[in-house]
């Protein structure tokens, strides 16, 4: 089965029809061609936006912006939120939303840097810290998935509750104190460059490639498009919608766990304040990248560009000593414009 029609239209995987236009078949060749052209122009627009931002950065900050060290700083910052955004792409493509990602990153980072966890890491292997963070993220994602899929709680409410509970639990475990990672082997494993590129950026690259392959070249990805585009049609086609929805949130939790490991490596700390506003930044990057908030269409490549655009924008504001409130206002305006553009493009596709 080709994933192209599903990504473009959210088509019924069994009947090959567009649920928004009952009775009208979507020819695979035409749908694939339309998807390719739509994706090309969308990504071209993101590239142009990124080039414009880079030009603004060079114009306003000069060599401070264009230096190799600053470019690597942008990439390091983009790497952590980028991994979270890859997971968010799957969740939103599948018709969901997750407001708890920042809290999950904080909770996983705190749990992985407790004295007990660090003692185990020193006695056995530094990978204990990695396993703990990913396991905590996956378990929290599983709880979210079960509550949403089988408890039939609206995703917005369920993950909002997880946001509050996760952040609160992180504060209790850490006693609202920053926990220092003292496992030198862990720090050495992540605080190095390969071919001049930081390890954190390599991790983001690997997660991105795996995410792209899973979303576009596997049955899991095709089912994600189907569930997000038309859950009832997906159910009639034999897809276990509840189970698949649950696994989407587990996947998001795993990404949060990986991001927590990267955060610990970057800051050498675990803290209940880590991941603040990550829910806003990740959703913004996904939406800017071209993934539909209503589900049924998603793009990993677009998400990566979205992350780079927002990280570069933040870097430019920082270098020019602009107020953080101005950054927030600009992000809000960009998000609104992106959603309006999505709605306009969706109406155009519906009329065709």
Tab-separated table of C-alpha atoms in Angstrom:
chain	number	residue	atom	x	y	z
A	1	UNK	CA	0.000	0.000	0.000
A	2	UNK	CA	1.374	3.398	-0.893
A	3	UNK	CA	1.519	5.995	1.858
A	4	UNK	CA	1.222	8.915	-0.521
A	5	UNK	CA	-2.584	9.065	-0.818
A	6	UNK	CA	-2.938	8.786	2.942
A	7	UNK	CA	-0.485	11.584	3.632
A	8	UNK	CA	-2.138	13.836	1.112
A	9	UNK	CA	-5.806	13.267	1.761
A	10	UNK	CA	-6.225	11.078	4.826
A	11	UNK	CA	-7.808	8.494	2.535
A	12	UNK	CA	-9.635	5.386	3.566
A	13	UNK	CA	-6.947	2.676	3.420
A	14	UNK	CA	-9.508	0.042	2.544
A	15	UNK	CA	-11.531	1.743	-0.123
A	16	UNK	CA	-9.005	4.234	-1.458
A	17	UNK	CA	-11.468	7.117	-1.240
A	18	UNK	CA	-11.199	10.569	0.197
A	19	UNK	CA	-13.410	10.779	3.341
A	20	UNK	CA	-13.922	14.498	2.801
A	21	UNK	CA	-15.340	13.846	-0.661
A	22	UNK	CA	-17.556	10.763	-0.309
A	23	UNK	CA	-17.785	8.536	-3.334
A	24	UNK	CA	-14.897	10.144	-5.175
A	25	UNK	CA	-11.907	7.906	-5.645
A	26	UNK	CA	-8.440	9.327	-5.329
A	27	UNK	CA	-6.249	7.954	-8.131
A	28	UNK	CA	-2.919	6.862	-6.577
A	29	UNK	CA	-0.805	8.455	-9.290
A	30	UNK	CA	-2.626	11.770	-9.093
A	31	UNK	CA	-2.560	11.769	-5.295
A	32	UNK	CA	1.125	10.950	-5.217
A	33	UNK	CA	1.889	13.686	-7.732
A	34	UNK	CA	-0.183	16.204	-5.769
A	35	UNK	CA	1.545	15.240	-2.536
A	36	UNK	CA	4.983	15.598	-4.101
A	37	UNK	CA	4.207	19.043	-5.519
A	38	UNK	CA	2.562	20.195	-2.289
A	39	UNK	CA	5.513	18.930	-0.243
A	40	UNK	CA	7.996	20.552	-2.610
A	41	UNK	CA	6.418	24.013	-2.383
A	42	UNK	CA	5.912	23.716	1.366
A	43	UNK	CA	9.560	22.784	1.963
A	44	UNK	CA	10.718	25.439	-0.487
A	45	UNK	CA	8.813	28.036	1.508
A	46	UNK	CA	10.465	26.824	4.723
A	47	UNK	CA	13.910	26.980	3.110
A	48	UNK	CA	13.247	30.537	1.936
A	49	UNK	CA	12.058	31.516	5.430
A	50	UNK	CA	15.214	30.029	6.969
A	51	UNK	CA	17.433	31.831	4.432
A	52	UNK	CA	15.673	35.118	5.211
A	53	UNK	CA	16.249	34.575	8.944
A	54	UNK	CA	19.919	33.806	8.361
A	55	UNK	CA	20.220	37.004	6.309
A	56	UNK	CA	18.587	38.990	9.109
A	57	UNK	CA	20.958	37.402	11.622
A	58	UNK	CA	24.022	38.257	9.554
A	59	UNK	CA	22.737	41.804	9.021
A	60	UNK	CA	21.921	42.523	12.660
A	61	UNK	CA	24.573	40.490	14.492
A	62	UNK	CA	27.303	40.099	11.881
A	63	UNK	CA	30.149	37.740	12.722
A	64	UNK	CA	28.632	36.914	16.099
A	65	UNK	CA	25.801	35.173	14.263
A	66	UNK	CA	27.842	33.714	11.408
A	67	UNK	CA	30.643	32.254	13.525
A	68	UNK	CA	31.121	28.487	13.641
A	69	UNK	CA	30.631	28.451	17.407
A	70	UNK	CA	27.254	30.193	17.102
A	71	UNK	CA	26.102	27.840	14.344
A	72	UNK	CA	27.013	24.876	16.559
A	73	UNK	CA	25.148	26.538	19.444
A	74	UNK	CA	22.015	26.808	17.300
A	75	UNK	CA	22.306	23.157	16.308
A	76	UNK	CA	22.780	22.027	19.919
A	77	UNK	CA	19.723	23.969	21.035
A	78	UNK	CA	17.714	22.652	18.090
A	79	UNK	CA	18.732	19.056	18.805
A	80	UNK	CA	16.911	18.647	22.135
A	81	UNK	CA	13.613	20.281	21.154
A	82	UNK	CA	13.990	18.652	17.740
A	83	UNK	CA	13.815	15.130	19.174
A	84	UNK	CA	10.671	16.070	21.126
A	85	UNK	CA	9.194	17.557	17.937
A	86	UNK	CA	9.782	14.338	15.981
A	87	UNK	CA	7.580	12.514	18.493
A	88	UNK	CA	5.037	15.334	18.370
A	89	UNK	CA	4.851	14.953	14.580
A	90	UNK	CA	3.641	11.371	15.002
A	91	UNK	CA	1.092	12.308	17.676
A	92	UNK	CA	-0.403	15.219	15.726
A	93	UNK	CA	-0.380	13.291	12.434
A	94	UNK	CA	-2.337	10.602	14.259
A	95	UNK	CA	-4.968	13.155	15.281
A	96	UNK	CA	-3.750	13.784	18.840
A	97	UNK	CA	-1.942	16.423	20.860
A	98	UNK	CA	0.470	16.261	23.804
A	99	UNK	CA	0.857	19.171	26.206
A	100	UNK	CA	2.929	17.198	28.717
A	101	UNK	CA	6.197	16.869	26.775
A	102	UNK	CA	8.074	19.543	28.739
A	103	UNK	CA	7.053	18.025	32.059
A	104	UNK	CA	8.064	14.547	30.862
A	105	UNK	CA	11.521	15.825	29.894
A	106	UNK	CA	11.876	17.374	33.357
A	107	UNK	CA	10.643	14.268	35.174
A	108	UNK	CA	12.883	11.930	33.166
A	109	UNK	CA	15.927	14.169	33.737
A	110	UNK	CA	15.288	14.314	37.482
A	111	UNK	CA	14.663	10.577	37.837
A	112	UNK	CA	17.801	9.764	35.831
A	113	UNK	CA	20.020	11.977	38.015
A	114	UNK	CA	18.901	10.890	41.479
A	115	UNK	CA	21.669	9.679	43.792
A	116	UNK	CA	20.369	6.107	43.532
A	117	UNK	CA	20.432	6.127	39.727
A	118	UNK	CA	23.897	7.677	39.606
A	119	UNK	CA	25.169	5.111	42.118
A	120	UNK	CA	23.895	2.297	39.891
A	121	UNK	CA	25.496	3.961	36.868
A	122	UNK	CA	28.857	4.136	38.653
A	123	UNK	CA	28.621	0.519	39.804
A	124	UNK	CA	27.502	-0.934	36.475
A	125	UNK	CA	27.576	1.351	33.418
A	126	UNK	CA	26.700	4.955	32.547
A	127	UNK	CA	23.981	3.656	30.218
A	128	UNK	CA	21.835	3.118	33.334
A	129	UNK	CA	21.124	6.858	33.213
A	130	UNK	CA	20.032	6.588	29.571
A	131	UNK	CA	17.843	3.551	30.242
A	132	UNK	CA	16.196	5.219	33.258
A	133	UNK	CA	15.344	8.414	31.376
A	134	UNK	CA	13.925	6.578	28.351
A	135	UNK	CA	11.995	4.134	30.552
A	136	UNK	CA	10.427	6.967	32.569
A	137	UNK	CA	9.455	8.780	29.369
A	138	UNK	CA	7.991	5.613	27.841
A	139	UNK	CA	6.001	4.778	30.983
A	140	UNK	CA	4.539	8.297	31.165
A	141	UNK	CA	3.681	8.089	27.461
A	142	UNK	CA	1.996	4.736	28.086
A	143	UNK	CA	-0.134	6.250	30.851
A	144	UNK	CA	-1.138	9.102	28.551
A	145	UNK	CA	-1.944	6.658	25.751
A	146	UNK	CA	-4.063	4.358	27.909
A	147	UNK	CA	-6.033	7.242	29.427
A	148	UNK	CA	-6.674	8.784	26.000
A	149	UNK	CA	-7.282	5.661	23.926
A	150	UNK	CA	-9.033	3.381	26.405
A	151	UNK	CA	-10.234	5.883	29.005
A	152	UNK	CA	-11.651	8.058	26.206
A	153	UNK	CA	-10.387	11.235	27.844
A	154	UNK	CA	-9.813	14.085	25.398
A	155	UNK	CA	-6.096	14.304	24.600
A	156	UNK	CA	-5.955	17.995	25.490
A	157	UNK	CA	-7.312	17.364	29.000
A	158	UNK	CA	-5.362	14.148	29.626
A	159	UNK	CA	-1.999	15.610	28.671
A	160	UNK	CA	-2.750	18.876	30.488
A	161	UNK	CA	-3.236	16.794	33.630
A	162	UNK	CA	0.030	14.955	32.881
A	163	UNK	CA	1.792	18.287	32.503
A	164	UNK	CA	0.758	19.336	36.015
A	165	UNK	CA	1.357	15.923	37.591
A	166	UNK	CA	4.687	15.323	35.858
A	167	UNK	CA	6.109	18.707	36.802
A	168	UNK	CA	4.862	18.295	40.375
A	169	UNK	CA	6.385	14.819	40.714
A	170	UNK	CA	9.687	16.126	39.373
A	171	UNK	CA	9.644	18.849	42.032
A	172	UNK	CA	8.934	16.300	44.781
A	173	UNK	CA	11.707	13.933	43.696
A	174	UNK	CA	14.288	16.705	43.396
A	175	UNK	CA	12.973	18.707	46.364
A	176	UNK	CA	12.954	21.625	43.896
A	177	UNK	CA	16.739	21.489	43.702
A	178	UNK	CA	18.966	21.096	40.660
A	179	UNK	CA	20.621	17.658	40.671
A	180	UNK	CA	24.188	17.527	39.372
A	181	UNK	CA	25.294	14.595	37.229
A	182	UNK	CA	28.608	13.314	38.601
A	183	UNK	CA	29.027	10.259	36.367
A	184	UNK	CA	32.065	11.309	34.359
A	185	UNK	CA	31.753	8.453	31.851
A	186	UNK	CA	28.259	9.630	30.890
A	187	UNK	CA	29.481	13.187	30.384
A	188	UNK	CA	32.472	12.029	28.343
A	189	UNK	CA	30.253	9.885	26.101
A	190	UNK	CA	28.072	12.815	25.055
A	191	UNK	CA	30.376	15.824	25.415
A	192	UNK	CA	32.404	15.236	22.267
A	193	UNK	CA	32.369	15.975	18.574
A	194	UNK	CA	32.379	13.568	15.661
A	195	UNK	CA	33.734	15.086	12.448
A	196	UNK	CA	33.456	18.468	14.137
A	197	UNK	CA	29.740	18.018	14.858
A	198	UNK	CA	28.483	17.707	18.483
A	199	UNK	CA	27.192	14.317	19.602
A	200	UNK	CA	23.786	15.824	20.428
A	201	UNK	CA	23.357	16.908	16.802
A	202	UNK	CA	24.230	13.389	15.624
A	203	UNK	CA	21.565	11.970	17.949
A	204	UNK	CA	19.003	14.400	16.519
A	205	UNK	CA	20.025	13.350	13.019
A	206	UNK	CA	19.634	9.645	13.793
A	207	UNK	CA	16.224	10.182	15.430
A	208	UNK	CA	15.132	12.242	12.417
A	209	UNK	CA	16.156	9.569	9.907
A	210	UNK	CA	14.465	6.813	11.917
A	211	UNK	CA	11.345	8.958	12.302
A	212	UNK	CA	11.195	9.657	8.552
A	213	UNK	CA	11.570	5.971	7.671
A	214	UNK	CA	8.936	4.880	10.201
A	215	UNK	CA	6.421	7.533	9.130
A	216	UNK	CA	6.856	7.161	5.382
A	217	UNK	CA	8.066	3.630	4.752
A	218	UNK	CA	6.392	1.360	7.308
A	219	UNK	CA	2.956	-0.008	8.098
A	220	UNK	CA	3.019	1.891	11.394
A	221	UNK	CA	3.419	5.157	9.500
A	222	UNK	CA	0.638	4.379	7.033
A	223	UNK	CA	-1.661	3.500	9.896
A	224	UNK	CA	-0.757	6.781	11.606
A	225	UNK	CA	-1.887	8.724	8.520
A	226	UNK	CA	-5.066	6.646	8.322
A	227	UNK	CA	-5.965	7.049	12.007
A	228	UNK	CA	-5.354	10.792	11.885
A	229	UNK	CA	-7.204	11.301	8.602
A	230	UNK	CA	-10.309	9.246	9.373
A	231	UNK	CA	-10.384	7.049	12.523
A	232	UNK	CA	-13.667	5.367	11.584
A	233	UNK	CA	-12.436	4.448	8.114
A	234	UNK	CA	-9.227	3.148	9.659
A	235	UNK	CA	-11.230	1.003	12.087
A	236	UNK	CA	-13.330	-0.425	9.269
A	237	UNK	CA	-10.111	-1.221	7.394
A	238	UNK	CA	-9.027	-3.439	10.283
A	239	UNK	CA	-6.726	-1.076	12.176
A	240	UNK	CA	-6.900	-1.237	15.961
A	241	UNK	CA	-7.270	2.514	16.402
A	242	UNK	CA	-7.111	2.486	20.206
A	243	UNK	CA	-3.967	0.379	20.331
A	244	UNK	CA	-2.285	2.443	17.640
A	245	UNK	CA	-3.152	5.688	19.434
A	246	UNK	CA	-1.657	4.312	22.633
A	247	UNK	CA	1.604	3.447	20.847
A	248	UNK	CA	1.815	6.968	19.405
A	249	UNK	CA	1.952	8.394	22.920
A	250	UNK	CA	4.485	5.767	24.001
A	251	UNK	CA	6.625	6.868	21.051
A	252	UNK	CA	6.279	10.480	22.178
A	253	UNK	CA	7.335	9.456	25.681
A	254	UNK	CA	10.428	7.683	24.349
A	255	UNK	CA	11.382	10.840	22.443
A	256	UNK	CA	10.973	12.860	25.652
A	257	UNK	CA	13.234	10.379	27.451
A	258	UNK	CA	15.909	10.734	24.764
A	259	UNK	CA	15.577	14.521	24.963
A	260	UNK	CA	16.033	14.301	28.751
A	261	UNK	CA	19.284	12.379	28.247
A	262	UNK	CA	20.440	15.081	25.821
A	263	UNK	CA	19.447	17.797	28.295
A	264	UNK	CA	21.429	16.114	31.078
A	265	UNK	CA	24.415	15.805	28.748
A	266	UNK	CA	24.191	19.461	27.706
A	267	UNK	CA	23.691	20.970	31.164
A	268	UNK	CA	25.126	18.167	33.407
A	269	UNK	CA	21.969	18.568	35.510
A	270	UNK	CA	18.535	17.143	36.105
A	271	UNK	CA	15.934	19.713	37.076
A	272	UNK	CA	12.188	20.112	37.441
A	273	UNK	CA	12.515	23.307	35.386
A	274	UNK	CA	13.909	21.555	32.320
A	275	UNK	CA	11.640	21.511	29.278
A	276	UNK	CA	9.688	24.636	30.204
A	277	UNK	CA	7.380	25.621	27.302
A	278	UNK	CA	8.590	22.668	25.206
A	279	UNK	CA	4.944	21.903	24.478
A	280	UNK	CA	4.604	25.299	22.789
A	281	UNK	CA	7.903	25.091	20.921
A	282	UNK	CA	7.385	21.539	19.650
A	283	UNK	CA	3.793	22.100	18.505
A	284	UNK	CA	4.857	25.351	16.846
A	285	UNK	CA	7.698	23.631	14.977
A	286	UNK	CA	5.409	20.821	13.817
A	287	UNK	CA	2.701	23.227	12.618
A	288	UNK	CA	5.211	25.509	10.892
A	289	UNK	CA	6.638	22.438	9.183
A	290	UNK	CA	3.317	21.638	7.527
A	291	UNK	CA	1.764	18.914	9.695
A	292	UNK	CA	-1.992	19.425	9.959
A	293	UNK	CA	-3.292	20.052	13.476
A	294	UNK	CA	-6.397	18.077	12.545
A	295	UNK	CA	-4.294	15.017	11.695
A	296	UNK	CA	-3.933	12.909	8.567
A	297	UNK	CA	-0.900	14.683	7.144
A	298	UNK	CA	2.577	14.980	8.610
A	299	UNK	CA	6.115	15.634	7.513
A	300	UNK	CA	9.340	14.933	9.381
A	301	UNK	CA	11.411	17.089	7.013
A	302	UNK	CA	9.072	20.032	7.559
A	303	UNK	CA	9.334	19.585	11.331
A	304	UNK	CA	13.134	19.753	11.172
A	305	UNK	CA	12.907	23.009	9.216
A	306	UNK	CA	10.353	24.310	11.723
A	307	UNK	CA	12.715	23.561	14.614
A	308	UNK	CA	15.624	25.266	12.852
A	309	UNK	CA	13.496	28.323	12.053
A	310	UNK	CA	12.368	28.837	15.640
A	311	UNK	CA	15.807	28.103	17.120
A	312	UNK	CA	17.481	30.523	14.695
A	313	UNK	CA	14.858	33.161	15.480
A	314	UNK	CA	15.504	32.786	19.219
A	315	UNK	CA	19.252	33.003	18.650
A	316	UNK	CA	18.881	36.233	16.667
A	317	UNK	CA	16.757	37.791	19.421
A	318	UNK	CA	19.328	36.739	22.032
A	319	UNK	CA	22.321	38.102	20.117
A	320	UNK	CA	20.532	41.423	19.669
A	321	UNK	CA	19.556	41.594	23.365
A	322	UNK	CA	15.850	41.711	22.587
A	323	UNK	CA	13.339	41.211	25.362
A	324	UNK	CA	12.025	37.680	25.891
A	325	UNK	CA	8.478	39.048	25.648
A	326	UNK	CA	9.196	40.143	22.075
A	327	UNK	CA	10.297	36.593	21.289
A	328	UNK	CA	7.028	35.216	22.663
A	329	UNK	CA	4.952	37.708	20.665
A	330	UNK	CA	6.833	36.901	17.457
A	331	UNK	CA	6.396	33.154	17.968
A	332	UNK	CA	2.683	33.634	18.551
A	333	UNK	CA	2.283	35.667	15.359
A	334	UNK	CA	4.230	33.090	13.334
A	335	UNK	CA	2.059	30.254	14.677
A	336	UNK	CA	-1.168	32.083	13.804
A	337	UNK	CA	0.082	32.835	10.285
A	338	UNK	CA	1.082	29.193	9.833
A	339	UNK	CA	-2.351	27.911	10.900
A	340	UNK	CA	-4.117	30.417	8.630
A	341	UNK	CA	-1.921	29.266	5.734
A	342	UNK	CA	-2.744	25.626	6.527
A	343	UNK	CA	-6.466	26.361	6.471
A	344	UNK	CA	-6.142	28.213	3.165
A	345	UNK	CA	-4.209	25.360	1.545
A	346	UNK	CA	-6.661	22.792	2.938
A	347	UNK	CA	-9.607	24.664	1.396
A	348	UNK	CA	-7.801	24.826	-1.952
A	349	UNK	CA	-7.133	21.080	-1.908
A	350	UNK	CA	-10.773	20.405	-0.977
A	351	UNK	CA	-12.015	22.388	-3.980
A	352	UNK	CA	-9.853	20.468	-6.441
